[in-house]
Amino acid sequence: MNIEYPERVSLAQLPTPLQPLDRITERYSKPYGGPRLWVKRDDLTESAMSGNKLRKLEFIIAEARATGCDTLITCGGEQSNHARATALAAAKAGLHAHLVLRGAATASNNAEVDGNLLVDHLAGASVSIYPLKQYINELPELFASWSAYYEERGHKALAVPTGGSDGLGIWGYIRAAEELMQDCAAAQIAPEHVICATGSGGTQAGLTLGAHLLGANTQITGYAVCDDRAYFVDKVSKDVADWKERYGKNIAPELLRIAVNDQYIGPGYGVADKAVYETIALAAQLEGILLDPVYTGKAFHGLLEEIKLGAYGGCRDIVFVHTGGQFGLFPHRAHFGSVRAMDE
Ligand SMILES: *Cc1c(COP(=O)(O)O)cnc(C)c1O
C-alpha cells in the first residue's frame, strides 16, 4: 500500500541504521534459545535533537507552519526528552517553545538544571515548572492559560500533547515503520517482533498502524515504562482513532494487533532498580550503545528477561527500536557507582 503523508519538515538524519547486536545475542539470547537481536538506531536521528520525538516533530512543525503558529507549547517531566527535542527543533525552525514541566527544579536551584532541562534552557525555551499535583490536576488549564498568554501578545501557539503523541505525531512512526521494513528487506531478515519502550504511546501507535497499513507480518510490542497494559491499549487505540478522524481514513482500529508488556515498569516512571542500571552498563560494554534509565534501559531489560523466560523461543530475529534518551542518563549518575555489568 502506498501511504500518502502530510507535509513534513526534514529534521532527522534518515534512514537511521539497523544494526545487529551480536555480542549481546551471543551471551544473553542464544543460551536461552532466543533470536538474533537487532537495534534500529533512532537514538541517531540527530545529535542534540536525538531520539524518537524528532520523527514526530517533523510533522508537528510542518503543521505549526501550515496553521500560522509561531509558538509550540508542550509538556512533560522535568527530564522530558520530548520537551528537549521540541525546544531545539523549534529553535531551528524559528519558532518559540514553551515547556510546561512537572518537577522540583527552580531558577534559584541551579544544581537541578541538568540533562535535558539544561538543554531546554540553552535552546532558549520558556520553561514553567509546576509541582506534580498541580501538573496532574490542572494540565488542560495550564495549556489554555499559556495559549491565551501568547494570543494576547499577538502570537499563535500550537498545543502539542505529552510526547507529541496524537493523530498528528504518530505519522512520524508510520513513516518509521515503512523505513524499518526497507531496512529489514536490505538486511534480508523478517523479524517476528519489533520492540519499543512505551511512555505516551505514539511511537507504538505509529509502528503498529504503519505495520498494519503496509501488511507487515511482524508483531509490535510496547514495553510500558509507566502505566499498565489496559491504559496503553486504550491510548494507542485513541491515537489511531484521532489519526483516522483527522485525515478521514478508513481503517478499523480494532483490527490492529496492539501488544503491551507492563511487567518491567519497576518502582515507577523515571525510577529504576539495579537490574536496569546493570542492563544499561552491559549494553554500553558489549555494544557501545547508551540506553537510558527511564525508557530504553527498562524496555531492553524487559526484553532480555522475557528471552530468558523463553517468551521469544522459536523466533529468528527481533528488532529493538532504540528511541534515544541519553541526556536522561546523567541525572541518574549516583545510581551507577556500584553497578557492574558482568561477573568478573
Ligand atoms: C518518549 C520516549 C519514549 C516513548 O515514546 P512514546 O511515543 O512517548 O511512547 C521512548 N524512549 C525515549 C527515549 C523517549 O524519550
Short mmCIF file of C-alpha atoms and ligand atoms in Angstrom, two decimals:
data_model
loop_
_atom_site.label_atom_id
_atom_site.label_comp_id
_atom_site.label_asym_id
_atom_site.label_seq_id
_atom_site.Cartn_x
_atom_site.Cartn_y
_atom_site.Cartn_z
CA MET A 1 0.00 0.00 0.00
CA ASN A 2 1.23 3.45 -0.89
CA ILE A 3 0.98 5.76 2.12
CA GLU A 4 0.33 9.43 1.44
CA TYR A 5 1.95 11.57 4.09
CA PRO A 6 1.02 15.11 5.08
CA GLU A 7 3.55 17.98 4.97
CA ARG A 8 6.77 17.30 6.83
CA VAL A 9 9.87 19.36 7.57
CA SER A 10 13.11 17.44 7.37
CA LEU A 11 14.91 17.49 10.73
CA ALA A 12 16.09 13.92 11.35
CA GLN A 13 19.02 12.15 9.71
CA LEU A 14 17.16 9.36 7.96
CA PRO A 15 17.19 6.48 7.48
CA THR A 16 18.67 5.58 10.85
CA PRO A 17 20.86 2.44 10.83
CA LEU A 18 19.57 -1.05 11.57
CA GLN A 19 22.38 -2.94 13.28
CA PRO A 20 22.82 -6.45 14.72
CA LEU A 21 23.61 -6.76 18.43
CA ASP A 22 25.71 -9.88 18.07
CA ARG A 23 27.70 -9.66 21.27
CA ILE A 24 24.55 -9.33 23.36
CA THR A 25 22.81 -12.02 21.28
CA GLU A 26 25.69 -14.41 21.92
CA ARG A 27 25.58 -14.04 25.70
CA TYR A 28 22.02 -13.11 26.58
CA SER A 29 19.81 -14.64 23.88
CA LYS A 30 21.38 -17.73 22.25
CA PRO A 31 21.98 -19.53 25.59
CA TYR A 32 18.19 -19.40 26.14
CA GLY A 33 17.28 -20.44 22.61
CA GLY A 34 16.43 -16.83 21.79
CA PRO A 35 16.58 -14.90 18.48
CA ARG A 36 19.22 -12.70 16.92
CA LEU A 37 18.78 -9.18 18.29
CA TRP A 38 18.89 -6.06 16.13
CA VAL A 39 18.66 -2.41 17.00
CA LYS A 40 17.02 0.36 14.97
CA ARG A 41 19.17 3.34 15.91
CA ASP A 42 16.61 6.08 16.40
CA ASP A 43 18.96 7.42 19.05
CA LEU A 44 20.82 8.62 15.94
CA THR A 45 18.04 10.70 14.40
CA GLU A 46 20.21 13.68 15.36
CA SER A 47 22.79 14.62 17.95
CA ALA A 48 21.26 17.26 20.25
CA MET A 49 17.73 16.60 18.94
CA SER A 50 18.28 12.82 19.18
CA GLY A 51 15.59 10.24 19.74
CA ASN A 52 12.11 9.25 18.67
CA LYS A 53 10.41 12.61 19.26
CA LEU A 54 12.19 14.17 16.30
CA ARG A 55 10.29 11.99 13.83
CA LYS A 56 7.01 13.22 15.30
CA LEU A 57 8.24 16.83 15.35
CA GLU A 58 8.86 16.72 11.60
CA PHE A 59 5.09 16.55 11.12
CA ILE A 60 4.21 18.72 14.13
CA ILE A 61 6.38 21.63 12.99
CA ALA A 62 5.01 21.38 9.45
CA GLU A 63 1.50 21.60 10.95
CA ALA A 64 2.51 24.63 13.05
CA ARG A 65 3.75 26.37 9.91
CA ALA A 66 0.69 25.44 7.87
CA THR A 67 -1.62 26.83 10.55
CA GLY A 68 0.31 30.06 11.10
CA CYS A 69 1.60 29.20 14.58
CA ASP A 70 4.83 30.79 15.79
CA THR A 71 4.96 29.04 19.17
CA LEU A 72 4.83 25.44 20.37
CA ILE A 73 3.53 24.70 23.85
CA THR A 74 4.21 21.23 25.14
CA CYS A 75 4.58 19.39 28.43
CA GLY A 76 6.33 16.58 30.24
CA GLY A 77 8.57 15.66 33.13
CA GLU A 78 11.50 17.83 34.12
CA GLN A 79 13.79 15.42 32.21
CA SER A 80 11.45 15.08 29.25
CA ASN A 81 13.28 14.08 26.07
CA HIS A 82 10.26 15.28 24.14
CA ALA A 83 10.47 18.76 25.69
CA ARG A 84 14.20 18.95 24.93
CA ALA A 85 13.76 17.83 21.31
CA THR A 86 10.86 20.28 20.91
CA ALA A 87 12.95 23.15 22.32
CA LEU A 88 15.76 22.50 19.86
CA ALA A 89 13.59 21.73 16.83
CA ALA A 90 11.51 24.84 17.45
CA ALA A 91 14.69 26.92 17.71
CA LYS A 92 15.91 25.55 14.39
CA ALA A 93 12.54 26.24 12.76
CA GLY A 94 12.47 29.80 14.11
CA LEU A 95 9.56 29.07 16.46
CA HIS A 96 9.31 29.76 20.17
CA ALA A 97 8.89 26.82 22.56
CA HIS A 98 7.13 26.98 25.91
CA LEU A 99 7.62 23.92 28.10
CA VAL A 100 5.17 23.09 30.87
CA LEU A 101 7.05 20.67 33.09
CA ARG A 102 6.39 18.82 36.32
CA GLY A 103 9.18 18.69 38.86
CA ALA A 104 11.18 20.36 41.53
CA ALA A 105 13.83 22.44 39.78
CA THR A 106 13.69 26.21 40.02
CA ALA A 107 15.78 29.02 38.62
CA SER A 108 17.35 29.56 42.04
CA ASN A 109 18.15 25.88 42.33
CA ASN A 110 20.77 25.53 39.64
CA ALA A 111 22.07 22.20 40.84
CA GLU A 112 18.92 20.60 39.45
CA VAL A 113 19.32 22.07 35.97
CA ASP A 114 20.88 19.02 34.42
CA GLY A 115 20.45 16.70 31.45
CA ASN A 116 17.50 17.56 29.22
CA LEU A 117 16.47 20.54 31.33
CA LEU A 118 19.86 22.16 30.84
CA VAL A 119 19.44 21.81 27.08
CA ASP A 120 15.90 23.29 27.27
CA HIS A 121 17.41 26.44 28.73
CA LEU A 122 20.28 26.53 26.25
CA ALA A 123 17.77 26.28 23.38
CA GLY A 124 16.01 29.41 24.63
CA ALA A 125 12.73 27.74 25.52
CA SER A 126 10.46 29.27 28.15
CA VAL A 127 10.25 26.78 30.99
CA SER A 128 7.43 26.72 33.57
CA ILE A 129 7.83 24.10 36.25
CA TYR A 130 4.87 23.01 38.38
CA PRO A 131 4.61 20.70 41.39
CA LEU A 132 3.43 17.20 40.45
CA LYS A 133 -0.01 17.55 41.99
CA GLN A 134 -0.81 20.83 40.28
CA TYR A 135 0.51 19.50 36.98
CA ILE A 136 -1.72 16.42 37.14
CA ASN A 137 -4.83 18.33 38.22
CA GLU A 138 -4.51 21.38 36.02
CA LEU A 139 -2.68 20.43 32.83
CA PRO A 140 -5.51 21.41 30.42
CA GLU A 141 -5.91 24.75 32.24
CA LEU A 142 -2.16 25.36 32.07
CA PHE A 143 -2.21 24.79 28.30
CA ALA A 144 -5.22 27.07 27.95
CA SER A 145 -3.75 29.87 30.01
CA TRP A 146 -0.38 29.81 28.25
CA SER A 147 -2.12 29.71 24.85
CA ALA A 148 -4.14 32.76 25.90
CA TYR A 149 -0.96 34.44 27.13
CA TYR A 150 0.60 34.16 23.66
CA GLU A 151 -2.58 35.11 21.88
CA GLU A 152 -2.91 38.32 23.92
CA ARG A 153 0.56 39.25 22.74
CA GLY A 154 -0.20 38.72 19.08
CA HIS A 155 1.24 35.22 18.78
CA LYS A 156 -0.35 31.91 17.95
CA ALA A 157 0.57 28.72 19.76
CA LEU A 158 0.16 25.09 18.74
CA ALA A 159 -0.56 22.84 21.73
CA VAL A 160 1.48 19.65 21.46
CA PRO A 161 0.38 16.85 23.81
CA THR A 162 2.65 14.74 26.03
CA GLY A 163 5.29 13.02 23.94
CA GLY A 164 3.86 14.52 20.76
CA SER A 165 1.53 11.52 20.77
CA ASP A 166 -1.71 12.07 18.88
CA GLY A 167 -3.10 11.59 15.40
CA LEU A 168 -0.60 14.12 14.03
CA GLY A 169 2.57 12.96 15.80
CA ILE A 170 2.11 9.28 15.00
CA TRP A 171 2.82 10.00 11.33
CA GLY A 172 6.47 10.03 12.39
CA TYR A 173 6.33 6.37 13.33
CA ILE A 174 4.08 5.31 10.48
CA ARG A 175 6.90 6.60 8.32
CA ALA A 176 9.45 4.86 10.56
CA ALA A 177 7.60 1.56 10.11
CA GLU A 178 7.95 1.95 6.36
CA GLU A 179 11.64 2.76 6.72
CA LEU A 180 12.18 -0.23 9.03
CA MET A 181 10.57 -2.58 6.53
CA GLN A 182 13.01 -1.38 3.90
CA ASP A 183 15.92 -1.83 6.35
CA CYS A 184 14.79 -5.39 7.08
CA ALA A 185 14.47 -6.21 3.39
CA ALA A 186 18.00 -4.90 2.81
CA ALA A 187 19.31 -6.96 5.76
CA GLN A 188 17.36 -9.97 4.46
CA ILE A 189 15.51 -10.51 7.71
CA ALA A 190 11.81 -10.75 8.55
CA PRO A 191 11.67 -10.05 12.30
CA GLU A 192 8.82 -11.79 14.10
CA HIS A 193 8.76 -8.99 16.68
CA VAL A 194 9.60 -5.31 16.94
CA ILE A 195 10.00 -3.94 20.47
CA CYS A 196 9.89 -0.36 21.71
CA ALA A 197 9.62 1.43 25.03
CA THR A 198 6.17 2.94 25.52
CA GLY A 199 5.67 6.14 27.50
CA SER A 200 2.94 8.20 25.84
CA GLY A 201 2.02 5.59 23.23
CA GLY A 202 2.66 7.45 19.98
CA THR A 203 5.71 5.51 18.90
CA GLN A 204 3.91 2.23 19.41
CA ALA A 205 0.74 3.59 17.76
CA GLY A 206 2.65 4.72 14.67
CA LEU A 207 4.62 1.50 14.35
CA THR A 208 1.53 -0.66 14.89
CA LEU A 209 -0.55 1.32 12.42
CA GLY A 210 2.29 1.53 9.92
CA ALA A 211 2.89 -2.23 10.06
CA HIS A 212 -0.83 -2.79 9.58
CA LEU A 213 -1.14 -0.40 6.62
CA LEU A 214 1.88 -1.97 4.95
CA GLY A 215 0.71 -5.51 5.61
CA ALA A 216 3.89 -6.32 7.53
CA ASN A 217 3.91 -9.69 9.18
CA THR A 218 5.54 -8.54 12.41
CA GLN A 219 4.20 -8.02 15.92
CA ILE A 220 4.93 -4.64 17.52
CA THR A 221 5.13 -4.80 21.31
CA GLY A 222 5.48 -1.80 23.59
CA TYR A 223 7.21 -2.31 26.91
CA ALA A 224 5.46 0.10 29.25
CA VAL A 225 7.53 2.43 31.44
CA CYS A 226 4.70 4.00 33.44
CA ASP A 227 1.05 2.96 33.10
CA ASP A 228 -0.35 -0.54 32.69
CA ARG A 229 -1.38 -2.62 29.72
CA ALA A 230 -5.06 -1.58 29.69
CA TYR A 231 -4.05 2.08 29.74
CA PHE A 232 -1.75 1.75 26.75
CA VAL A 233 -4.06 -0.44 24.68
CA ASP A 234 -6.60 2.34 25.12
CA LYS A 235 -4.08 5.15 24.47
CA VAL A 236 -2.74 3.55 21.29
CA SER A 237 -6.31 2.99 20.05
CA LYS A 238 -7.15 6.62 20.80
CA ASP A 239 -4.14 7.97 18.89
CA VAL A 240 -5.13 5.82 15.92
CA ALA A 241 -8.77 6.94 16.18
CA ASP A 242 -7.61 10.57 16.26
CA TRP A 243 -5.48 9.95 13.15
CA LYS A 244 -8.41 8.29 11.44
CA GLU A 245 -10.70 11.20 12.18
CA ARG A 246 -8.28 14.00 11.34
CA TYR A 247 -7.28 12.53 8.00
CA GLY A 248 -10.54 10.88 7.04
CA LYS A 249 -9.01 7.42 6.96
CA ASN A 250 -10.97 4.30 6.56
CA ILE A 251 -9.49 1.64 8.83
CA ALA A 252 -10.92 -0.35 11.69
CA PRO A 253 -8.73 0.28 14.76
CA GLU A 254 -9.96 -2.98 16.26
CA LEU A 255 -8.03 -4.85 13.56
CA LEU A 256 -4.74 -3.57 14.96
CA ARG A 257 -2.72 -6.02 16.99
CA ILE A 258 -1.82 -3.84 19.98
CA ALA A 259 0.54 -5.65 22.35
CA VAL A 260 1.84 -4.23 25.63
CA ASN A 261 4.10 -5.79 28.23
CA ASP A 262 3.72 -3.99 31.57
CA GLN A 263 5.84 -6.29 33.72
CA TYR A 264 9.02 -4.19 33.74
CA ILE A 265 7.88 -0.76 34.90
CA GLY A 266 9.72 -1.31 38.18
CA PRO A 267 9.17 1.17 41.02
CA GLY A 268 7.53 3.77 38.73
CA TYR A 269 8.03 6.31 35.96
CA GLY A 270 11.58 7.59 35.97
CA VAL A 271 12.61 5.31 38.82
CA ALA A 272 14.65 2.22 38.03
CA ASP A 273 16.05 -0.64 40.05
CA LYS A 274 19.56 -2.03 39.98
CA ALA A 275 18.91 -4.61 37.27
CA VAL A 276 18.06 -1.81 34.82
CA TYR A 277 21.29 0.05 35.59
CA GLU A 278 23.16 -3.23 35.06
CA THR A 279 21.49 -3.70 31.68
CA ILE A 280 22.47 -0.15 30.71
CA ALA A 281 26.07 -0.94 31.65
CA LEU A 282 26.08 -4.21 29.71
CA ALA A 283 24.74 -2.55 26.55
CA ALA A 284 27.48 0.07 26.78
CA GLN A 285 30.17 -2.54 27.47
CA LEU A 286 29.15 -5.14 24.90
CA GLU A 287 27.77 -2.98 22.09
CA GLY A 288 28.89 0.60 22.67
CA ILE A 289 25.33 1.89 22.87
CA LEU A 290 23.86 4.09 25.58
CA LEU A 291 20.44 3.21 26.93
CA ASP A 292 18.62 5.39 29.45
CA PRO A 293 17.05 4.52 32.83
CA VAL A 294 13.59 5.93 32.05
CA TYR A 295 12.71 4.26 28.74
CA THR A 296 15.14 2.23 26.69
CA GLY A 297 17.02 0.69 29.62
CA LYS A 298 13.79 -0.60 31.15
CA ALA A 299 12.40 -1.88 27.87
CA PHE A 300 15.62 -3.57 26.84
CA HIS A 301 15.99 -5.08 30.28
CA GLY A 302 12.44 -6.42 29.97
CA LEU A 303 13.21 -7.88 26.56
CA LEU A 304 16.28 -9.74 27.88
CA GLU A 305 14.25 -11.06 30.83
CA GLU A 306 11.49 -12.29 28.51
CA ILE A 307 14.06 -14.00 26.31
CA LYS A 308 15.42 -15.73 29.42
CA LEU A 309 11.88 -16.90 30.21
CA GLY A 310 11.59 -18.37 26.72
CA ALA A 311 8.93 -15.93 25.53
CA TYR A 312 10.66 -15.46 22.17
CA GLY A 313 11.76 -19.06 21.65
CA GLY A 314 11.48 -20.13 18.04
CA CYS A 315 11.95 -16.58 16.72
CA ARG A 316 14.83 -15.84 14.37
CA ASP A 317 15.10 -12.06 14.58
CA ILE A 318 13.85 -9.32 16.90
CA VAL A 319 14.31 -5.59 16.34
CA PHE A 320 14.60 -3.29 19.34
CA VAL A 321 13.85 0.33 18.47
CA HIS A 322 16.35 2.49 20.34
CA THR A 323 14.28 5.60 20.95
CA GLY A 324 17.12 7.69 22.45
CA GLY A 325 17.15 9.33 25.86
CA GLN A 326 20.87 9.68 26.53
CA PHE A 327 20.56 13.07 28.20
CA GLY A 328 18.35 11.48 30.84
CA LEU A 329 21.21 9.22 31.87
CA PHE A 330 23.30 11.91 33.52
CA PRO A 331 20.88 13.00 36.27
CA HIS A 332 20.97 9.32 37.40
CA ARG A 333 24.73 9.39 37.90
CA ALA A 334 24.51 8.49 41.58
CA HIS A 335 23.00 5.09 40.75
CA PHE A 336 25.88 3.89 38.63
CA GLY A 337 28.59 3.98 41.28
CA SER A 338 28.31 0.36 42.32
CA VAL A 339 26.93 -1.09 39.09
CA ARG A 340 28.90 -3.81 37.32
CA ALA A 341 27.62 -5.16 34.06
CA MET A 342 29.22 -8.56 34.09
CA ASP A 343 30.54 -11.06 36.54
CA GLU A 344 34.30 -10.72 36.65
C1 LIG B 1 9.30 9.46 24.77
C2 LIG B 1 10.27 8.33 24.75
C3 LIG B 1 9.84 7.01 24.57
C4 LIG B 1 8.39 6.63 24.48
O1 LIG B 1 7.81 7.02 23.29
P1 LIG B 1 6.24 7.35 23.28
O2 LIG B 1 5.96 7.65 21.88
O3 LIG B 1 6.09 8.53 24.20
O4 LIG B 1 5.54 6.17 23.83
C5 LIG B 1 10.78 6.01 24.50
N1 LIG B 1 12.08 6.28 24.62
C6 LIG B 1 12.54 7.53 24.82
C7 LIG B 1 13.98 7.73 24.98
C8 LIG B 1 11.65 8.60 24.88
O5 LIG B 1 12.11 9.84 25.08
#
